[in-house]
Tab-separated table of C-alpha atoms (C1' of nucleotides) in Angstrom:
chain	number	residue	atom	x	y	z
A	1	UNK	CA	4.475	-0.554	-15.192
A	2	UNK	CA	2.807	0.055	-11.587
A	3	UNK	CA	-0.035	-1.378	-10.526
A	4	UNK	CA	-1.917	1.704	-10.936
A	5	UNK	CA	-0.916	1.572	-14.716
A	6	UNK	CA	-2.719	-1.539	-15.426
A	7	UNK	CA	-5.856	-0.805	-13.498
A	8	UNK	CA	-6.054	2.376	-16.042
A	9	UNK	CA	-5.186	-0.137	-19.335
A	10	UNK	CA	-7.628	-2.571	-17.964
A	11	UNK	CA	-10.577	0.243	-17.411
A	12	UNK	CA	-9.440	1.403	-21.249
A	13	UNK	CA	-9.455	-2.089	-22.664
A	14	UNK	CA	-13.164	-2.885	-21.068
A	15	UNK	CA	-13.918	0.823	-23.130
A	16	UNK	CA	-12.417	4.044	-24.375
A	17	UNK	CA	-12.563	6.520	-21.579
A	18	UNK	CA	-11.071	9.914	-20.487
A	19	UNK	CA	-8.812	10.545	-17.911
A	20	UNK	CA	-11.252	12.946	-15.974
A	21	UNK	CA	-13.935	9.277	-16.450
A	22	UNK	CA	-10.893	7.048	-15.014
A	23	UNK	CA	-11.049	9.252	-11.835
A	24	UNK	CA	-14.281	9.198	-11.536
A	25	UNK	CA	-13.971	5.346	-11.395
A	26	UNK	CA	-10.961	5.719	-8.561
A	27	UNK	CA	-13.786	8.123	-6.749
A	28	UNK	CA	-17.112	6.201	-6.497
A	29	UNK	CA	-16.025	2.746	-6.868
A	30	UNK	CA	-14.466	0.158	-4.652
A	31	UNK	CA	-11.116	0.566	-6.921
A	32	UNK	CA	-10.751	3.823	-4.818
A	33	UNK	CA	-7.610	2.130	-3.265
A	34	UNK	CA	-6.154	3.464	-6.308
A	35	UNK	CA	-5.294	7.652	-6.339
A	36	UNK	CA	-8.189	9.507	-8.139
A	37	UNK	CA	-5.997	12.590	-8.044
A	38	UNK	CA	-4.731	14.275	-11.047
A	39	UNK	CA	-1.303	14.544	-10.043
A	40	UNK	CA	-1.455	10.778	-10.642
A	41	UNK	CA	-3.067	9.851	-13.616
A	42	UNK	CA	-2.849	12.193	-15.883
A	43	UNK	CA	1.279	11.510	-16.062
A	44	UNK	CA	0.319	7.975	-15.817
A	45	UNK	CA	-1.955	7.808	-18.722
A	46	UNK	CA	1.105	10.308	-20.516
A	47	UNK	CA	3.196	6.830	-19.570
A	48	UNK	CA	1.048	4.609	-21.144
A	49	UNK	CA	0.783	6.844	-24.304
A	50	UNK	CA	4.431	7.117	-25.074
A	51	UNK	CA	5.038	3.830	-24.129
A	52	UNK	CA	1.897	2.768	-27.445
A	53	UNK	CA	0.223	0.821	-25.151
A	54	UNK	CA	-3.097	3.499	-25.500
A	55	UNK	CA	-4.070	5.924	-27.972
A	56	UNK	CA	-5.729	9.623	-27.708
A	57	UNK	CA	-8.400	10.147	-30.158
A	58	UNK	CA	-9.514	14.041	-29.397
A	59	UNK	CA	-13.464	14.023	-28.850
A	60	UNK	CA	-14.713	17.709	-28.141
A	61	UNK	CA	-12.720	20.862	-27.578
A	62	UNK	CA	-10.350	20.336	-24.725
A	63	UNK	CA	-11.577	16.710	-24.283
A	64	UNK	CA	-9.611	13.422	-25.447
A	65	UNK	CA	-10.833	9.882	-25.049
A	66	UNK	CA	-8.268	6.608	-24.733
A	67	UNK	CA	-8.420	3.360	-26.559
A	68	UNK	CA	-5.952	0.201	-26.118
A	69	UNK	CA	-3.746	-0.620	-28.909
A	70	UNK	CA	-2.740	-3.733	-29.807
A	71	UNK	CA	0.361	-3.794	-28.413
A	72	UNK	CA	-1.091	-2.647	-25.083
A	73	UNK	CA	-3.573	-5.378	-25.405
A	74	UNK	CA	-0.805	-7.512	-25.476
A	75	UNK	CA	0.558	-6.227	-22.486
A	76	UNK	CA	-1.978	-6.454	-20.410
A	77	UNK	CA	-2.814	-10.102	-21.480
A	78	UNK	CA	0.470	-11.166	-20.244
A	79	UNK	CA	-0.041	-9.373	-16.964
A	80	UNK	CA	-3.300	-10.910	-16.532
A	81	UNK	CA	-1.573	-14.350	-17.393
A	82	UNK	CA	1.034	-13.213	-14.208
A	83	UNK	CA	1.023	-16.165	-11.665
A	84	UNK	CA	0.015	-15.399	-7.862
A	85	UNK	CA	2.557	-15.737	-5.288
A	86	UNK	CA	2.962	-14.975	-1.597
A	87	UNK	CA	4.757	-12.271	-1.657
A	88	UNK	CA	2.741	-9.765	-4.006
A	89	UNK	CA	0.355	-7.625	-2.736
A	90	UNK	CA	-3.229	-10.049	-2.799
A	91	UNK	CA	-4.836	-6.640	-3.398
A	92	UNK	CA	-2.975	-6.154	-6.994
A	93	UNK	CA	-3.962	-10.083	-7.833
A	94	UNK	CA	-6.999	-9.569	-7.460
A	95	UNK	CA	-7.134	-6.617	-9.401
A	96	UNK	CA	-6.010	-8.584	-12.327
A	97	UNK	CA	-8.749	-11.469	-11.349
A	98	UNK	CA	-11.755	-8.487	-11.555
A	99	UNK	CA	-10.277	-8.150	-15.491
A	100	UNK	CA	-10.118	-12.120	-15.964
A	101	UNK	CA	-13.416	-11.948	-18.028
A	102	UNK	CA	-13.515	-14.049	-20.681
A	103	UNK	CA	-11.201	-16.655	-19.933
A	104	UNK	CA	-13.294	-19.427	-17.505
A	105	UNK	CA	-10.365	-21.468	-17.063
A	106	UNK	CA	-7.695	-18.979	-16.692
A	107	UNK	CA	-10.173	-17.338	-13.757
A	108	UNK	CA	-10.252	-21.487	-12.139
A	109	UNK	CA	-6.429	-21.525	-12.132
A	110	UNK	CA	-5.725	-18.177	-10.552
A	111	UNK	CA	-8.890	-18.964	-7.825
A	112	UNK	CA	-6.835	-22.371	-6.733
A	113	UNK	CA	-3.335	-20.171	-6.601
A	114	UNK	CA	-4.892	-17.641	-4.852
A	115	UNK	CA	-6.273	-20.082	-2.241
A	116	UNK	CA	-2.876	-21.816	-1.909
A	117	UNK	CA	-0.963	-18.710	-1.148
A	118	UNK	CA	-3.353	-17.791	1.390
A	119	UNK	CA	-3.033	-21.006	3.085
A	120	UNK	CA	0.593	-20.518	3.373
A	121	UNK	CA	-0.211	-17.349	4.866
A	122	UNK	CA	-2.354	-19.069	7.702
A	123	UNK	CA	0.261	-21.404	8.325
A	124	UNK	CA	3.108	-18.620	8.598
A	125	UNK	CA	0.793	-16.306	11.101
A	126	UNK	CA	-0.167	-19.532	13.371
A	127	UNK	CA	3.206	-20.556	13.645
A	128	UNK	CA	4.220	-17.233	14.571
A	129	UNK	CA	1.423	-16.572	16.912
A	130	UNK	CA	2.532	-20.567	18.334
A	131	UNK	CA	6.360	-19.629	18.679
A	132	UNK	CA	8.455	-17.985	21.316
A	133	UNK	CA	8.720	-14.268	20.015
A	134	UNK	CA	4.443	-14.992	19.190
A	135	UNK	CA	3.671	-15.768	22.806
A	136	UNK	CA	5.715	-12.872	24.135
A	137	UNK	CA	4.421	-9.889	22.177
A	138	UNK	CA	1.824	-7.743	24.310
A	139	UNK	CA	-2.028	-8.843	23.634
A	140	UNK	CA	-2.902	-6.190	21.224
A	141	UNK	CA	-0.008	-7.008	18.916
A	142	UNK	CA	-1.107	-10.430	18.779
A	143	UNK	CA	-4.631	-9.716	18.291
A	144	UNK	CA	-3.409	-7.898	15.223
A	145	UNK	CA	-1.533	-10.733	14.169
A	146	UNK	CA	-4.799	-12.516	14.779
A	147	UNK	CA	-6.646	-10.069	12.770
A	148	UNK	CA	-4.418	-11.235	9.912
A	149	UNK	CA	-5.497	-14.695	10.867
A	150	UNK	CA	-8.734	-14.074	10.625
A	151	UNK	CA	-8.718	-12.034	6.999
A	152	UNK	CA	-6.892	-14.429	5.051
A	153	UNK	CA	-9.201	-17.201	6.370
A	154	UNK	CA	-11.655	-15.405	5.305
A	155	UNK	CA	-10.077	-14.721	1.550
A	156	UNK	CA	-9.386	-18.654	1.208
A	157	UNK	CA	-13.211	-19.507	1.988
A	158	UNK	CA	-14.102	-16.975	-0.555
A	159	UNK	CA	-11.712	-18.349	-3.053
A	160	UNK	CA	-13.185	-21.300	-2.193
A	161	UNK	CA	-16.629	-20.152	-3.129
A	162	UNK	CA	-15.621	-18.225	-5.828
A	163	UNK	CA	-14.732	-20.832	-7.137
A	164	UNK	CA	-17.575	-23.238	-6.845
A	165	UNK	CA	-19.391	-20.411	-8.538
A	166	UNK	CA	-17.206	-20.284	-11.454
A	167	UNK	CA	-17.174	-23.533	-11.807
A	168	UNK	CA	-21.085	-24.165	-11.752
A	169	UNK	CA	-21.916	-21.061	-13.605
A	170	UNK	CA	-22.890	-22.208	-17.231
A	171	UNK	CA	-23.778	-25.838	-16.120
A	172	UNK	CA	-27.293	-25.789	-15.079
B	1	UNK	CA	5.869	11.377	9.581
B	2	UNK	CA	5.015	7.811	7.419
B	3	UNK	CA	4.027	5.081	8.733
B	4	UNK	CA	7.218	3.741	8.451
B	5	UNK	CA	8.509	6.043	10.473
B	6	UNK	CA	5.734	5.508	13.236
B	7	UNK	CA	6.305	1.499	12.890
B	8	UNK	CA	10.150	2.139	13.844
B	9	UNK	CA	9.399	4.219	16.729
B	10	UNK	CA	7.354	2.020	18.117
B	11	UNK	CA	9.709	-0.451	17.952
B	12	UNK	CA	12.299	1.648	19.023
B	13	UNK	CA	10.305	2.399	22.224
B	14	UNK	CA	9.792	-1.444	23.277
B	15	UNK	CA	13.379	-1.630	23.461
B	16	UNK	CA	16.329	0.327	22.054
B	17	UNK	CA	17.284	-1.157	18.785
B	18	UNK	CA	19.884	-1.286	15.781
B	19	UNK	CA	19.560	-0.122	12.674
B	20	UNK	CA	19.629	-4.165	11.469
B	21	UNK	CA	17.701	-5.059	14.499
B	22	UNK	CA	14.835	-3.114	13.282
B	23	UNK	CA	15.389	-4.648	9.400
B	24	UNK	CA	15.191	-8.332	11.234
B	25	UNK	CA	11.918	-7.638	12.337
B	26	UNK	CA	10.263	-6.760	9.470
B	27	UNK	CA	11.785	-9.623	7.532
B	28	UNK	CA	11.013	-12.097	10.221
B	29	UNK	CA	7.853	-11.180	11.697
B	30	UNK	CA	4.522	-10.415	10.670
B	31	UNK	CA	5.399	-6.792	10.113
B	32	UNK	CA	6.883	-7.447	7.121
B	33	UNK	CA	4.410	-5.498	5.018
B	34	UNK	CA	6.909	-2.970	5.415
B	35	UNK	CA	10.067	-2.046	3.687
B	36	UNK	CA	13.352	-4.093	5.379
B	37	UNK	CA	15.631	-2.723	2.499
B	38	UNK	CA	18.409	-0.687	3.910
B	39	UNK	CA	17.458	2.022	1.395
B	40	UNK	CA	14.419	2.778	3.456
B	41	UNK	CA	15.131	1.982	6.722
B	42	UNK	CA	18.311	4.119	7.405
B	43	UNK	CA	17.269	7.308	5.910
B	44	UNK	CA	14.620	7.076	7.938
B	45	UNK	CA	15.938	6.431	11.260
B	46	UNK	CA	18.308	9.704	10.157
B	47	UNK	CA	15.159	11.255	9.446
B	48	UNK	CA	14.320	10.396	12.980
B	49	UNK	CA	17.533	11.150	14.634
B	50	UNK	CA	17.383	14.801	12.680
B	51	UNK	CA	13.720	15.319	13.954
B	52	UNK	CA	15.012	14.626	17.693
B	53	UNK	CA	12.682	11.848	18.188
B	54	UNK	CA	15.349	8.731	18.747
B	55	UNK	CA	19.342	9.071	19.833
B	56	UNK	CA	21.739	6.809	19.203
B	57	UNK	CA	23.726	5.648	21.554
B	58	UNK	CA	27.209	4.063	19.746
B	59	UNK	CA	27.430	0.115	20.790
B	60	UNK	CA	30.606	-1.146	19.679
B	61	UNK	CA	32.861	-0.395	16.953
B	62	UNK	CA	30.417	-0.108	13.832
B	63	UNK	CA	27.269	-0.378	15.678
B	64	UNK	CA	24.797	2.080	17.092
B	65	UNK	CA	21.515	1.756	18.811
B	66	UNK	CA	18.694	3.612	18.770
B	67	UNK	CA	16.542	5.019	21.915
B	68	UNK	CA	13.683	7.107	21.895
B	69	UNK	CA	13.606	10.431	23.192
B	70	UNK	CA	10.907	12.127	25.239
B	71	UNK	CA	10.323	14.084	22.294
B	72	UNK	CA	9.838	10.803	20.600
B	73	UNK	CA	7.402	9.548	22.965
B	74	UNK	CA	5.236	12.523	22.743
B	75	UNK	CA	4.912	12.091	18.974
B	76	UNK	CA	4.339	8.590	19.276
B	77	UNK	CA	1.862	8.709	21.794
B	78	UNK	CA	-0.059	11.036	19.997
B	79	UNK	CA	-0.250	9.184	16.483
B	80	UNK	CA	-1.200	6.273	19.139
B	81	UNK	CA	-4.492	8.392	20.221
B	82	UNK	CA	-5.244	9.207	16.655
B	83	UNK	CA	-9.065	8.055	15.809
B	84	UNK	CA	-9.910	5.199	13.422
B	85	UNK	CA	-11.159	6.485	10.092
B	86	UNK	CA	-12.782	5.227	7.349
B	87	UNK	CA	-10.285	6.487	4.938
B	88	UNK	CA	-7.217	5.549	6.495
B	89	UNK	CA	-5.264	2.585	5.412
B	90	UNK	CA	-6.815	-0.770	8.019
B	91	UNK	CA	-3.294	-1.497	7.883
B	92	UNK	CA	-1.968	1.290	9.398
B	93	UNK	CA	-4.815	1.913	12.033
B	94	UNK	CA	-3.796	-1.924	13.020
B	95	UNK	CA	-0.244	-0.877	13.370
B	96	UNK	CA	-1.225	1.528	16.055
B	97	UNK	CA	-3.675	-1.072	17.522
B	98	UNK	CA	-0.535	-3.776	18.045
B	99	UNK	CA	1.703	-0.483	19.768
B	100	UNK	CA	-1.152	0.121	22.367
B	101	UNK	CA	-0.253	-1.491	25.099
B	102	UNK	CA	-1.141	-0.089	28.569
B	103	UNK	CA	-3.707	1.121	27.834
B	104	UNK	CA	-6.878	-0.390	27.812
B	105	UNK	CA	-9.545	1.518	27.441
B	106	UNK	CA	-8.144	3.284	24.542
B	107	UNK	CA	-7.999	-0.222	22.929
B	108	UNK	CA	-11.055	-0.563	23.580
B	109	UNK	CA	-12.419	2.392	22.041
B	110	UNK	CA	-9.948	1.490	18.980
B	111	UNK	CA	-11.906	-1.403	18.954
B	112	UNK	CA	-15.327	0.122	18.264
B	113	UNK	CA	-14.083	2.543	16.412
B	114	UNK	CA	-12.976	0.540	14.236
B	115	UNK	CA	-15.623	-1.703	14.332
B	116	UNK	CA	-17.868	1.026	13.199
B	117	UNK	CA	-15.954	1.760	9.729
B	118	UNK	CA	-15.753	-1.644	9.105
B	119	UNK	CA	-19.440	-2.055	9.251
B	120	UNK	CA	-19.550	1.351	7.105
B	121	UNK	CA	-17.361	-0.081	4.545
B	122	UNK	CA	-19.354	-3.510	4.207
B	123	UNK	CA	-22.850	-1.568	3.666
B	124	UNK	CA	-21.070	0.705	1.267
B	125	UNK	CA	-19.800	-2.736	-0.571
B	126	UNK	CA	-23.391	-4.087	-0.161
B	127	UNK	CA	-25.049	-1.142	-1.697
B	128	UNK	CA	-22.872	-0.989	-4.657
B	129	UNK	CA	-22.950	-4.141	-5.651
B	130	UNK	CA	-26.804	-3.997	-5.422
B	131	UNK	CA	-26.821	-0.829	-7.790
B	132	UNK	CA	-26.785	-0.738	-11.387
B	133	UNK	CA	-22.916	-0.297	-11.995
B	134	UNK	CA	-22.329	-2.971	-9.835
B	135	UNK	CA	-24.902	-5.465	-11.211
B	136	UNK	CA	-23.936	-4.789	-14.769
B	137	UNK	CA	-19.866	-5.778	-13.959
B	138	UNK	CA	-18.663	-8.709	-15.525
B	139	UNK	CA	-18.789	-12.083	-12.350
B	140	UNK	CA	-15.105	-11.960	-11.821
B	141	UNK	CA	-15.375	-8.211	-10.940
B	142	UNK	CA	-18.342	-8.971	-8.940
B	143	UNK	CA	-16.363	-11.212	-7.388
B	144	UNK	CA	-13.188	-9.257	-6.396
B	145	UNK	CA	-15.492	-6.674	-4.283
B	146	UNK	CA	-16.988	-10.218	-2.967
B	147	UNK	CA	-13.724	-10.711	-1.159
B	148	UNK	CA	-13.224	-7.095	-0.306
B	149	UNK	CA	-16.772	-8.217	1.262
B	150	UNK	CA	-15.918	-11.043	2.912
B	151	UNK	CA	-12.631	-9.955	4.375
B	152	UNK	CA	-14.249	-6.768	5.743
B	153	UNK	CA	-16.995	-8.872	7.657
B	154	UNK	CA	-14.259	-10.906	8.849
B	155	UNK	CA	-12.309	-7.996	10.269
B	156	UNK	CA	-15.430	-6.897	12.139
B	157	UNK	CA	-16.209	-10.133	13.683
B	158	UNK	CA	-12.423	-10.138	14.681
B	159	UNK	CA	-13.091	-6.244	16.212
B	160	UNK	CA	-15.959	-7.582	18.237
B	161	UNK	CA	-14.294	-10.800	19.737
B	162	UNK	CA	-11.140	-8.600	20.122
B	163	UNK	CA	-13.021	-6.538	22.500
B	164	UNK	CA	-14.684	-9.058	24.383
B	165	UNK	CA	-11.502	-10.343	24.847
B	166	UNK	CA	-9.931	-7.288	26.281
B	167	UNK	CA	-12.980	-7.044	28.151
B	168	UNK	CA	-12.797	-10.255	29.637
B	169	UNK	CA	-9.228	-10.014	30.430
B	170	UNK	CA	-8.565	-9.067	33.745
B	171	UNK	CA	-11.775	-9.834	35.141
B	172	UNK	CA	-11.695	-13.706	36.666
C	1	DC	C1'	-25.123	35.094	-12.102
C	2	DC	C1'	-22.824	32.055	-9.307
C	3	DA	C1'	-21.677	27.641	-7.668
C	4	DA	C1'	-20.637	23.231	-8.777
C	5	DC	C1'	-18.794	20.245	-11.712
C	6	DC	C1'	-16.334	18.953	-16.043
C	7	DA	C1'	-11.647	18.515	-17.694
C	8	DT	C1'	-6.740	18.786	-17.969
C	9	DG	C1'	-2.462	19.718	-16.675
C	10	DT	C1'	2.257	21.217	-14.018
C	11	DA	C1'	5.780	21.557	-10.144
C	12	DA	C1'	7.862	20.713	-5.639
C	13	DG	C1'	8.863	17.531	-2.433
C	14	DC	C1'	9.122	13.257	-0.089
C	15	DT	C1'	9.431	8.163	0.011
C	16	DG	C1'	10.645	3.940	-1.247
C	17	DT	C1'	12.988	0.625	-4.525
C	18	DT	C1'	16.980	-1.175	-6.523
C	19	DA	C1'	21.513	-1.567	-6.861
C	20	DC	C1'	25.949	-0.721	-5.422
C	21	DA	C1'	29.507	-0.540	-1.870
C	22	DT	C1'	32.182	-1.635	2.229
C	23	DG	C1'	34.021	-4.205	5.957
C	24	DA	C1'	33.732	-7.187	10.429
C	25	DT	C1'	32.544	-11.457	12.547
C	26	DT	C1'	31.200	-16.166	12.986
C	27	DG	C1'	30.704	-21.052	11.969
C	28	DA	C1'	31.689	-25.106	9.124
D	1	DT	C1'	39.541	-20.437	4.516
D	2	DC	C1'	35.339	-19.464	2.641
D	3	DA	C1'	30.597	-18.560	2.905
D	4	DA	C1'	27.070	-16.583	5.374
D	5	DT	C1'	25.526	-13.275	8.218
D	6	DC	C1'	26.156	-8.997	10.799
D	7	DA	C1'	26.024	-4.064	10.023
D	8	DT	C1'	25.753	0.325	7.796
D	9	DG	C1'	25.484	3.291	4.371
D	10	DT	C1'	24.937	5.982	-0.570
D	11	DA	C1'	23.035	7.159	-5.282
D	12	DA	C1'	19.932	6.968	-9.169
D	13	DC	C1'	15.436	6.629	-10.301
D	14	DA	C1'	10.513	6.395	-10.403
D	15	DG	C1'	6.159	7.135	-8.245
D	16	DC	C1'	2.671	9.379	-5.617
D	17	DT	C1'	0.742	13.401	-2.854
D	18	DT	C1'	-0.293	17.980	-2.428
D	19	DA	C1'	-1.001	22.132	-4.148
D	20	DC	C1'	-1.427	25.233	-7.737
D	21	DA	C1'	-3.344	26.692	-12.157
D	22	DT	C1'	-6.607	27.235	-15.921
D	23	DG	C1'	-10.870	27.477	-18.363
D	24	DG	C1'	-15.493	25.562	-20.156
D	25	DT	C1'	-20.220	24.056	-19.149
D	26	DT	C1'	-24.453	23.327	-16.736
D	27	DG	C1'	-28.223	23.962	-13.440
D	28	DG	C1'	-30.592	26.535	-9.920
DNA sequence: CCAACCATGTAAGCTGTTACATGATTGA
DNA sequence: TCAATCATGTAACAGCTTACATGGTTGG
């Protein structure tokens, strides 16, 4: 299962939808990170099929529309339930967060991991940018490693936020 | 040409390296984003070697070292003067970024170029979460293209200091 | 009527991942 | 001496990209 196979169960659990609509979703949203062509998800949404975790129901002549099963519900429940760590892409964690919907808590708990890992990340790129090889490197390379820096600082305030947002949502 | 590829002969140009040299970087230094695994990095070196872009010079009994050609410099100093795009991977545009080294004003124009697509980026962000689609999304989702947001603005603040920086370099 | 878009698929090729495999050297 | 690290490679497999291919529908 790639990442690009739950971003199409997660778009089919929220509603049935075609392939040619889960492109259009690749194309004109911000999940455009993910391919859009084809080539790509039409074999992965073949995948998915044989593997029961969606079913076609034919809608129309040459049209067919995909709904989750159960057992791909239950797949992509446990994927969602997946723990963040350092080393996986932040990108693919927080494609699982945008399909946290109904579970408040589970959404608090991932925010606070989330937050963690990118603090270790901080720590990791100023000690590098502190040590011997660090000092050494030309200026550009460093302001790249500063650039770094200055994203995942940026992703732990919002995690931060995020999660003062959650948190106050349904209390007032 | 991947970016792999483009990562190695840069490093290869710094300084003639090993085939294990080359893996020790990207396990040990910021870089590591990409691959390490010997499965990817010696193919591609021999990718390299075939294309006439690095030679390796033997180093002892079972160890080689790589060099980079004049042919190889070309081709890397082209891919250096490639523009910025909006639909290019930030990651890879900052790989060329943290290989420009002498020269400054093409840093400098990397700089606003890049600048300039990040700002494009946020107001395309801005706008869709504004329109209907994005309004409509459940708050989690909302708040995953909140970070892609947030870590965009942070990456153009970073651009502008960056160039100040450079700027101010040389000049007291 | 023609262009643009809807809608789905296949095939070749390249890359990277994982796992396997080998053997030398160094330090405890 | 034994483990860790140095050092290099191969092979199977899966995935994505690009390009090709087809045909229906809609709007100007």
């Amino acid at each position: 299962m790639t990442p690009l196979a739950f971003a199409l169960l997660g778009l089919i659990r929220d509603e049935p939808r075609s392939g040619y609509a889960l492109r259009k979703v690749f194309e004109t949203t911000p999940m455009g990170n993910y391919s859009s062509s084809p080539g790509s998800i039409y074999p992965a949404l073949k995948n998915l099929q044989t593997a029961g975790l969606i079913a076609s129901q034919s809608a129309g002549p040459r049209k067919s529309v995909f709904a989750i099963t159960p057992g791909g519900l239950e797949a992509f429940v446990t994927w969602l339930a997946q723990p963040v760590t350092a080393k996986e892409d932040p990108n693919i964690a927080l494609l699982r967060f945008a399909f946290l919907q109904d579970d408040r808590r589970q959404s608090l708990d991932f925010l606070l991991s989330f937050a963690r890992c990118a603090h270790g990340k901080i720590v990791a790129l100023k000690g590098f940018l502190g040590s011997e090889p660090g000092r050494s490197m030309p200026l550009q390379a460093q302001l790249a490693v500063q650039h770094g820096l200055r994203t995942t600082e940026a992703a732990a305030e919002w995690a931060a936020d995020a999660y003062r947002q959650l948190k106050e949502e349904t209390k007032p």
